[in-house]
PDB file of C-alpha atoms in Angstrom:
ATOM      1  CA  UNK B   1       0.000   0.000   0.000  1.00 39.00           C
ATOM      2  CA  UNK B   2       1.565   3.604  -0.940  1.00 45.00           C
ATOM      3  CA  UNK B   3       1.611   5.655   1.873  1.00 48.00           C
ATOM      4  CA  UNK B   4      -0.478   8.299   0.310  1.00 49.00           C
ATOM      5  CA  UNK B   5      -3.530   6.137   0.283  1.00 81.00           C
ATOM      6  CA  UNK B   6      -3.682   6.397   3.788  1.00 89.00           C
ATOM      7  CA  UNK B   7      -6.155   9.502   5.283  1.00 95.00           C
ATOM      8  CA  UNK B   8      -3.882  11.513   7.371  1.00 95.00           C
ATOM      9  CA  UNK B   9      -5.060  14.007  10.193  1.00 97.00           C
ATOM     10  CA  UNK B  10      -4.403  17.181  10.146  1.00 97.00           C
ATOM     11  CA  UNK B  11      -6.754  18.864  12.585  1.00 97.00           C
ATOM     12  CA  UNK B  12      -9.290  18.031  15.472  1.00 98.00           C
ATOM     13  CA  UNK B  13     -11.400  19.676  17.439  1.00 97.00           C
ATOM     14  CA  UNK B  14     -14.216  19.119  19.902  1.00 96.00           C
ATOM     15  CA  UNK B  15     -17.729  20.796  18.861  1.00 97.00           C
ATOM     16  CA  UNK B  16     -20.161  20.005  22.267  1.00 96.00           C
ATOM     17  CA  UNK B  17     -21.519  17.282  24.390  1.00 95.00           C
ATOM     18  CA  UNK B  18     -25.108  16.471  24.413  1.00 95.00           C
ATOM     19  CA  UNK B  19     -27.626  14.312  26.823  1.00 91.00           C
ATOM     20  CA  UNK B  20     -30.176  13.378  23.506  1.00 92.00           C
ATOM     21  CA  UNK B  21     -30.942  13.853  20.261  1.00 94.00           C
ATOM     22  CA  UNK B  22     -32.542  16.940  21.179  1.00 95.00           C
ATOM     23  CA  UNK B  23     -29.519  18.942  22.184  1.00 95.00           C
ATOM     24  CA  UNK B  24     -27.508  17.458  20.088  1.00 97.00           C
ATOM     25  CA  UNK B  25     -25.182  19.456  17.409  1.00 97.00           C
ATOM     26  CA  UNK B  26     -26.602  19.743  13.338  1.00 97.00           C
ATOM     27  CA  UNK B  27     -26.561  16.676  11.139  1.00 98.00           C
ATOM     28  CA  UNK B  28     -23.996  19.064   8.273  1.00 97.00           C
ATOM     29  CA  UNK B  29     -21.554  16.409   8.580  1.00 98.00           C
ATOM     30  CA  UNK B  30     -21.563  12.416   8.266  1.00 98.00           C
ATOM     31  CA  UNK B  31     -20.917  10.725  11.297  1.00 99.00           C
ATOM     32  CA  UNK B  32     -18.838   7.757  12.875  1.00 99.00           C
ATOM     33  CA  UNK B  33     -20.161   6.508  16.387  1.00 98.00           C
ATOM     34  CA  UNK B  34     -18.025   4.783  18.556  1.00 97.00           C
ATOM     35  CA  UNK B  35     -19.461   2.711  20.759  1.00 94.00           C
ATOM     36  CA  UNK B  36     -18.180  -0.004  23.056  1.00 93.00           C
ATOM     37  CA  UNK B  37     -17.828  -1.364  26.988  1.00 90.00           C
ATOM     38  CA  UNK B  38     -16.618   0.760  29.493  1.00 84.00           C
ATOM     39  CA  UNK B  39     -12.443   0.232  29.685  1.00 87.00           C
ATOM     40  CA  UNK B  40     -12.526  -0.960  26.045  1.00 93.00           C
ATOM     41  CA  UNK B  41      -9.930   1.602  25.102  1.00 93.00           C
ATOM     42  CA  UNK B  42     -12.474   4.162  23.252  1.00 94.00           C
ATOM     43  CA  UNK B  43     -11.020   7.086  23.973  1.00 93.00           C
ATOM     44  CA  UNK B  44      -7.572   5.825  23.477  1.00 95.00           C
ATOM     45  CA  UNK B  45      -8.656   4.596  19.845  1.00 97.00           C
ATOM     46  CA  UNK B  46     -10.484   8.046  18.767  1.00 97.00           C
ATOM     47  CA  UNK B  47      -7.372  10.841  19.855  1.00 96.00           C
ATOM     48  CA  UNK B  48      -5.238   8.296  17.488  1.00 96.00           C
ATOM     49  CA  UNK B  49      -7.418   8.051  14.636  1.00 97.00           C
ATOM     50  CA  UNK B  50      -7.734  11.530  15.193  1.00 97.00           C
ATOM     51  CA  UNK B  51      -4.227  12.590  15.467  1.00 96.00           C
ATOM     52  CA  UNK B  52      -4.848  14.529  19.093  1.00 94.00           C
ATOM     53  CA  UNK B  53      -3.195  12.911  22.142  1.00 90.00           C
ATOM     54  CA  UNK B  54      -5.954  14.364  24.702  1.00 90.00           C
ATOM     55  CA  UNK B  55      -9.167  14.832  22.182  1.00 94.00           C
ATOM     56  CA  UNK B  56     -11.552  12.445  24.160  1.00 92.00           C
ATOM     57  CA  UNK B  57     -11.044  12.043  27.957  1.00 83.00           C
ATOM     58  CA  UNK B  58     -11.873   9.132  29.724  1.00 73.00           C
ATOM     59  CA  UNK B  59     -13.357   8.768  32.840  1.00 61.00           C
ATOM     60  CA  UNK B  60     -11.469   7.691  35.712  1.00 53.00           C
ATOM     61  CA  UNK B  61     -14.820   5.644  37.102  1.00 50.00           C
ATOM     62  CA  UNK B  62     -15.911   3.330  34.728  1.00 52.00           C
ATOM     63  CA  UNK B  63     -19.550   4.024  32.649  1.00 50.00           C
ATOM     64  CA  UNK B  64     -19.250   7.478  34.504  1.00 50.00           C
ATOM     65  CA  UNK B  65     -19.068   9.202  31.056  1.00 61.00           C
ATOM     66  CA  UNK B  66     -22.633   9.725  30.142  1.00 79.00           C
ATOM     67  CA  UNK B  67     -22.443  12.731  27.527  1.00 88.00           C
ATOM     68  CA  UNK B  68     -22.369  12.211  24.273  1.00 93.00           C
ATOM     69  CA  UNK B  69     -19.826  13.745  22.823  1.00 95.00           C
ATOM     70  CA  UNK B  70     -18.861  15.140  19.451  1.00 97.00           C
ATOM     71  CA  UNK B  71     -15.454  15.454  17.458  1.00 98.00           C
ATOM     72  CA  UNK B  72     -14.815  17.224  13.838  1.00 98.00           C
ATOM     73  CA  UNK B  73     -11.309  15.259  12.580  1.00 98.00           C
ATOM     74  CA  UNK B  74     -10.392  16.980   8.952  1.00 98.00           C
ATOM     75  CA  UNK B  75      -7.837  14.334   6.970  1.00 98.00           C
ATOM     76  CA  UNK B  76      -5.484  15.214   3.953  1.00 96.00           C
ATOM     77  CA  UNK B  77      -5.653  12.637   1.488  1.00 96.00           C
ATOM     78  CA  UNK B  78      -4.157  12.490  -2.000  1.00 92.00           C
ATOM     79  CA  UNK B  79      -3.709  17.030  -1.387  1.00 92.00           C
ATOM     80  CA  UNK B  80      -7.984  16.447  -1.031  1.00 96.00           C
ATOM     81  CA  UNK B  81      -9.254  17.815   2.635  1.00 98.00           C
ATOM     82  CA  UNK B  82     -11.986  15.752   4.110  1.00 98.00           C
ATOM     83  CA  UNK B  83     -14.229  16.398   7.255  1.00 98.00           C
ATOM     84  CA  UNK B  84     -16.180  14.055   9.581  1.00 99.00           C
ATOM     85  CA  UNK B  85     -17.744  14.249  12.577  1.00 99.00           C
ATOM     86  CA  UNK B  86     -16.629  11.941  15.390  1.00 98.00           C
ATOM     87  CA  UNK B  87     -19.499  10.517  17.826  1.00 97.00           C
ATOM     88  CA  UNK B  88     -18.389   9.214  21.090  1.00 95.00           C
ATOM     89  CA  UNK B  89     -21.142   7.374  23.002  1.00 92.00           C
ATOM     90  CA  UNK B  90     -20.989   6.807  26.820  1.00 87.00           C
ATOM     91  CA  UNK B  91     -19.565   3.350  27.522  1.00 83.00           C
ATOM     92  CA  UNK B  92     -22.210   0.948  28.665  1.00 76.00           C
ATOM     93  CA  UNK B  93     -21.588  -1.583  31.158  1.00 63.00           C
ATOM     94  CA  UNK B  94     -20.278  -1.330  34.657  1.00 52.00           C
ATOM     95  CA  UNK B  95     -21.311   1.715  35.769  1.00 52.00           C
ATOM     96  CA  UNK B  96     -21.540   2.930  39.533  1.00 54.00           C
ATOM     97  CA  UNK B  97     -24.941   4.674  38.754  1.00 53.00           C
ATOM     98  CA  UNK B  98     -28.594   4.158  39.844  1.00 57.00           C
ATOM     99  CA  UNK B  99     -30.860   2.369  37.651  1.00 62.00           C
ATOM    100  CA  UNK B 100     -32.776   4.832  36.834  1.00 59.00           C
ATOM    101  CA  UNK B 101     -29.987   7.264  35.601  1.00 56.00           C
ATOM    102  CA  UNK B 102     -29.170   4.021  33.459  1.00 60.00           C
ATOM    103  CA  UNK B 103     -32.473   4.039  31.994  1.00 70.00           C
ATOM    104  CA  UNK B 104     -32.245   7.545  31.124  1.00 65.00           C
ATOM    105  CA  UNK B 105     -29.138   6.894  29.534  1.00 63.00           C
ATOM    106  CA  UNK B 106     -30.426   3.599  27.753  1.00 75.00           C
ATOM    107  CA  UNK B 107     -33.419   5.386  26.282  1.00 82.00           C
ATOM    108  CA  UNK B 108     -31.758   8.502  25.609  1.00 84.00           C
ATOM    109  CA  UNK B 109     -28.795   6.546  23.340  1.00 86.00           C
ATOM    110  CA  UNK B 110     -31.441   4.248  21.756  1.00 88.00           C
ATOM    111  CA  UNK B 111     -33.230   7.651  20.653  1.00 91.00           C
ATOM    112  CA  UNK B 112     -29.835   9.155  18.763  1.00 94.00           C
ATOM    113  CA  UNK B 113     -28.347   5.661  17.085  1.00 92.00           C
ATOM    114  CA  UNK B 114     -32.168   5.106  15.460  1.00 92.00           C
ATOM    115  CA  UNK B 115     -33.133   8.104  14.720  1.00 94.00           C
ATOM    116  CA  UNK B 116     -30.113  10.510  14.030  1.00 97.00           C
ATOM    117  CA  UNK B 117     -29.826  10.331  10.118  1.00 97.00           C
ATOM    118  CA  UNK B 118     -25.932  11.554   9.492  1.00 98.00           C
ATOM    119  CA  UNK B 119     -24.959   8.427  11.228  1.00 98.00           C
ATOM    120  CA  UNK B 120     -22.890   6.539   8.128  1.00 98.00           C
ATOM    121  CA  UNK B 121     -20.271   4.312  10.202  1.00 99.00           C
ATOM    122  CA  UNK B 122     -21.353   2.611  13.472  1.00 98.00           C
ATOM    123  CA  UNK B 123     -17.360   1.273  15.159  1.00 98.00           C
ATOM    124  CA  UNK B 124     -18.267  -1.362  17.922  1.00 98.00           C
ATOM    125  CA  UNK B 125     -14.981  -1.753  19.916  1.00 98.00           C
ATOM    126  CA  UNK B 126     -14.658  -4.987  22.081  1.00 97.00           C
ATOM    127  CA  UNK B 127     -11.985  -5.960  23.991  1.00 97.00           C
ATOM    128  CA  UNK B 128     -10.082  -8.758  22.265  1.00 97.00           C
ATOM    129  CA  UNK B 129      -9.513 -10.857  24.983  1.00 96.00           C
ATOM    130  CA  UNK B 130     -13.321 -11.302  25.507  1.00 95.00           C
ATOM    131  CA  UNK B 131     -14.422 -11.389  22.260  1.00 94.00           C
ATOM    132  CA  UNK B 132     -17.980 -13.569  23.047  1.00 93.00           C
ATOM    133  CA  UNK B 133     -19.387 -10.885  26.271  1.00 92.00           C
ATOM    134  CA  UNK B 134     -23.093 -11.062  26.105  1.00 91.00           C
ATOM    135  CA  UNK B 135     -22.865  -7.282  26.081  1.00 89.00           C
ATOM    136  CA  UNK B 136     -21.255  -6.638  22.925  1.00 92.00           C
ATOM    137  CA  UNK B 137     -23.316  -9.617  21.353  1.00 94.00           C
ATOM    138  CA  UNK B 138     -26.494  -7.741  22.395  1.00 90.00           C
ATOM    139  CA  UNK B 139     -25.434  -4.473  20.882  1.00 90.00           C
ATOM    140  CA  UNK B 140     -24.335  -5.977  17.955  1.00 93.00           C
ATOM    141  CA  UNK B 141     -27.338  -7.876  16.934  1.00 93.00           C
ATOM    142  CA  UNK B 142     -29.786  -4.637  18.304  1.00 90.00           C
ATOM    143  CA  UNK B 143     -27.924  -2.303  15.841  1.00 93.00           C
ATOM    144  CA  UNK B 144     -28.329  -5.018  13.014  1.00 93.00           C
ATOM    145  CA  UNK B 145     -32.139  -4.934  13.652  1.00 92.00           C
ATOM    146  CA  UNK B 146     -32.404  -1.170  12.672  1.00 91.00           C
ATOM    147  CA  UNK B 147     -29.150  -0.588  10.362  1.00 96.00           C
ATOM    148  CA  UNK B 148     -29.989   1.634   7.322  1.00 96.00           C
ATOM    149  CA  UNK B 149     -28.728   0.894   3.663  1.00 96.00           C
ATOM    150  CA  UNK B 150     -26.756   3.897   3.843  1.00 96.00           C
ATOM    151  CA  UNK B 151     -25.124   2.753   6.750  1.00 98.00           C
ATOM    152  CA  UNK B 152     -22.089   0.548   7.731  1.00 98.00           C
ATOM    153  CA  UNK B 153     -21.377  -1.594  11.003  1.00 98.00           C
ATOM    154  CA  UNK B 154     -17.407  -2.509  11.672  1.00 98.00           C
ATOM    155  CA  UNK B 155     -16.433  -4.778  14.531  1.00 98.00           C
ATOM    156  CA  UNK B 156     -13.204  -3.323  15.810  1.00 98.00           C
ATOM    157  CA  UNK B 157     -11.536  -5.610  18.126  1.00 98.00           C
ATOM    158  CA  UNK B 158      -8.538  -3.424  20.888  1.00 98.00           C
ATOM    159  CA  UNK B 159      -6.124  -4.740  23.412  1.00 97.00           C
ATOM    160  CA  UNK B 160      -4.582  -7.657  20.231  1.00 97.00           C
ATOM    161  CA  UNK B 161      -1.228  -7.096  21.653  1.00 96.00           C
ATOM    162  CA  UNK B 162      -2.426  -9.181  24.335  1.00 96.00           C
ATOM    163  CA  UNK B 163      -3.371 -12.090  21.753  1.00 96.00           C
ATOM    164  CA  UNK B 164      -0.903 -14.640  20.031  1.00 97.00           C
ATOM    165  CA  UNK B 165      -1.086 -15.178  16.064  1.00 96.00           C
ATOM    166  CA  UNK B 166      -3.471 -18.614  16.819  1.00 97.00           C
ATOM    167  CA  UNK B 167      -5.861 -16.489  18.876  1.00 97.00           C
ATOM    168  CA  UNK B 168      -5.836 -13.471  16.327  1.00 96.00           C
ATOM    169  CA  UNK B 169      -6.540 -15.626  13.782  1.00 97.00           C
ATOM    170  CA  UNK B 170      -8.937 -18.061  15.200  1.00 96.00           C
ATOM    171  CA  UNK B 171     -10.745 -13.984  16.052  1.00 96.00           C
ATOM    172  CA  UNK B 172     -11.193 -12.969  12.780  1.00 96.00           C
ATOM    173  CA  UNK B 173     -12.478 -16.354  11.528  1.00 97.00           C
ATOM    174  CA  UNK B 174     -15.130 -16.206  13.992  1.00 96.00           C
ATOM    175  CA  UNK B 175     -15.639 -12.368  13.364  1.00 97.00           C
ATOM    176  CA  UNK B 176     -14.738 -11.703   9.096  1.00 95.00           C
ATOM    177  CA  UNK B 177     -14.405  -8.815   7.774  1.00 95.00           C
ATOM    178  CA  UNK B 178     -13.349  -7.424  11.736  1.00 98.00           C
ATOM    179  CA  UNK B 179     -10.641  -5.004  12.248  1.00 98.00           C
ATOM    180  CA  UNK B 180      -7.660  -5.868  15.113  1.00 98.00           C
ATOM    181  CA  UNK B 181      -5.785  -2.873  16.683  1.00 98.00           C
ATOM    182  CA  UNK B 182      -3.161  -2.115  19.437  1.00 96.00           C
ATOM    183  CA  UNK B 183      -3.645   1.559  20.785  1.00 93.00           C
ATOM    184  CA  UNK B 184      -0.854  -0.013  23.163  1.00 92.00           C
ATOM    185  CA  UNK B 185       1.619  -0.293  20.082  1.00 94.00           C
ATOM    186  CA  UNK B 186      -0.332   1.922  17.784  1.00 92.00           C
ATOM    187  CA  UNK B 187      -1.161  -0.600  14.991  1.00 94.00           C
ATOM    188  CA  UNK B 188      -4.379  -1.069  13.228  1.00 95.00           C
ATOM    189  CA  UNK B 189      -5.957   2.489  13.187  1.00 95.00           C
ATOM    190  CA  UNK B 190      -4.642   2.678   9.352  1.00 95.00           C
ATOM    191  CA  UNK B 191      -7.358  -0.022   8.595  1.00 95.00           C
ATOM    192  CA  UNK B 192     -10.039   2.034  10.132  1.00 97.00           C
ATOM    193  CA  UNK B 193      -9.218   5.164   8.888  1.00 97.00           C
ATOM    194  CA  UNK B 194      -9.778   3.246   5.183  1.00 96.00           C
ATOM    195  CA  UNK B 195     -12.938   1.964   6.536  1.00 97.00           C
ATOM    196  CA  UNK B 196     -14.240   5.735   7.576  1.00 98.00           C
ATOM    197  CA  UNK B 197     -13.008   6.876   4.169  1.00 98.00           C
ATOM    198  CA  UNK B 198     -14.552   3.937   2.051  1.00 97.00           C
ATOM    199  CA  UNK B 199     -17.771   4.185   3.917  1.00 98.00           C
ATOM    200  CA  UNK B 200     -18.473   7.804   3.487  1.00 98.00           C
ATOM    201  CA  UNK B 201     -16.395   9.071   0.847  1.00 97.00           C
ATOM    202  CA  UNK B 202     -16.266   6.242  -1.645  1.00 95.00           C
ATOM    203  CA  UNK B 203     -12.670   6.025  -1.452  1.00 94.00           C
ATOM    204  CA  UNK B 204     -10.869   2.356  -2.941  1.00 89.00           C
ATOM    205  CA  UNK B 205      -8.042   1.378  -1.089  1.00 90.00           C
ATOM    206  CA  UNK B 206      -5.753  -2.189  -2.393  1.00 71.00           C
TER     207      UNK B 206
END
């Protein structure tokens, strides 16, 4: 692969965090959502694909976060300037919270992923070393039920570093078409980056 086939960063910047749908910032750009477990390393795995050490902040108590919270990343690629918008969703799972304030939270984030239409690119991040928690394989098959034509789910799976070639490979036969990454040893984001840019630009990458 030529190394000018891969979207660089060049600028990021956070726009607002919102509770709903309803305070949320305008749909004038398409839109990746991150979503994953609390821990999973999402923060980690947005400043890198960003290019911004401290973009996204992560909580110090897990499923504290509860915002969502929105990113504008501009990438350089082939002297072209692209924009997206960068949707980080409060980890779910774990959190130290009443159950009510998690019912808030569970029917305000249902609201935005089904309804908000400049949603292109949903990125599920799971934590490699538990690839099969009932958590992710809830979220995975709820987004399936609702995913639009114009939209794209990618399984990205963090923490690999901590996996041997047999288990990375017995991963992606149970999970094709999945995307492995180290924010540990920075490898992998390339991969997504491509994804972001074939799924919303049209972009071809070999």
């Amino acid at each position: 692969m030529k190394a000018s086939r891969v979207p660089r960063p060049v600028r990021a910047e956070f726009v607002k965090s919102a509770q709903s749908i309803n305070d949320s910032v305008d749909e004038s750009l398409s839109e990746v959502v991150f979503l994953g477990r609390s821990n999973v390393g999402k923060s980690s795995t947005i400043n890198l694909l960003a290019g911004r050490k401290n973009l996204a902040k992560s909580s110090a108590t897990p499923g504290k976060t509860r915002l969502i919270n929105f990113f504008d990343v501009g990438y350089k690629l082939d002297d072209k300037d692209y924009t997206v918008r960068f949707v980080d969703l409060p980890g779910f799972g774990y959190a130290k919270v009443s159950k009510s304030m998690k019912d808030i939270w569970q029917k305000n984030l249902v609201e935005f992923i089904k309804n908000r239409v400049a949603i292109r690119l949903f990125i599920h991040l799971r934590d490699a070393r538990h690839p099969h928690a009932k958590i992710d394989e809830d979220v995975a098959r709820y987004i399936g039920e609702f995913l639009r034509p114009d939209q794209r789910y990618l399984t990205v799976f963090t923490k690999a570093d901590k996996l041997n070639q047999k288990e990375r490979a017995a991963l992606l036969r149970d999970y094709p078409g999945a995307i492995l990454i180290s924010n540990l040893k920075k490898t992998g984001q390339e991969r997504i980056q491509q994804a972001i840019f074939e799924t919303i630009f049209g972009e071809k990458f070999q």
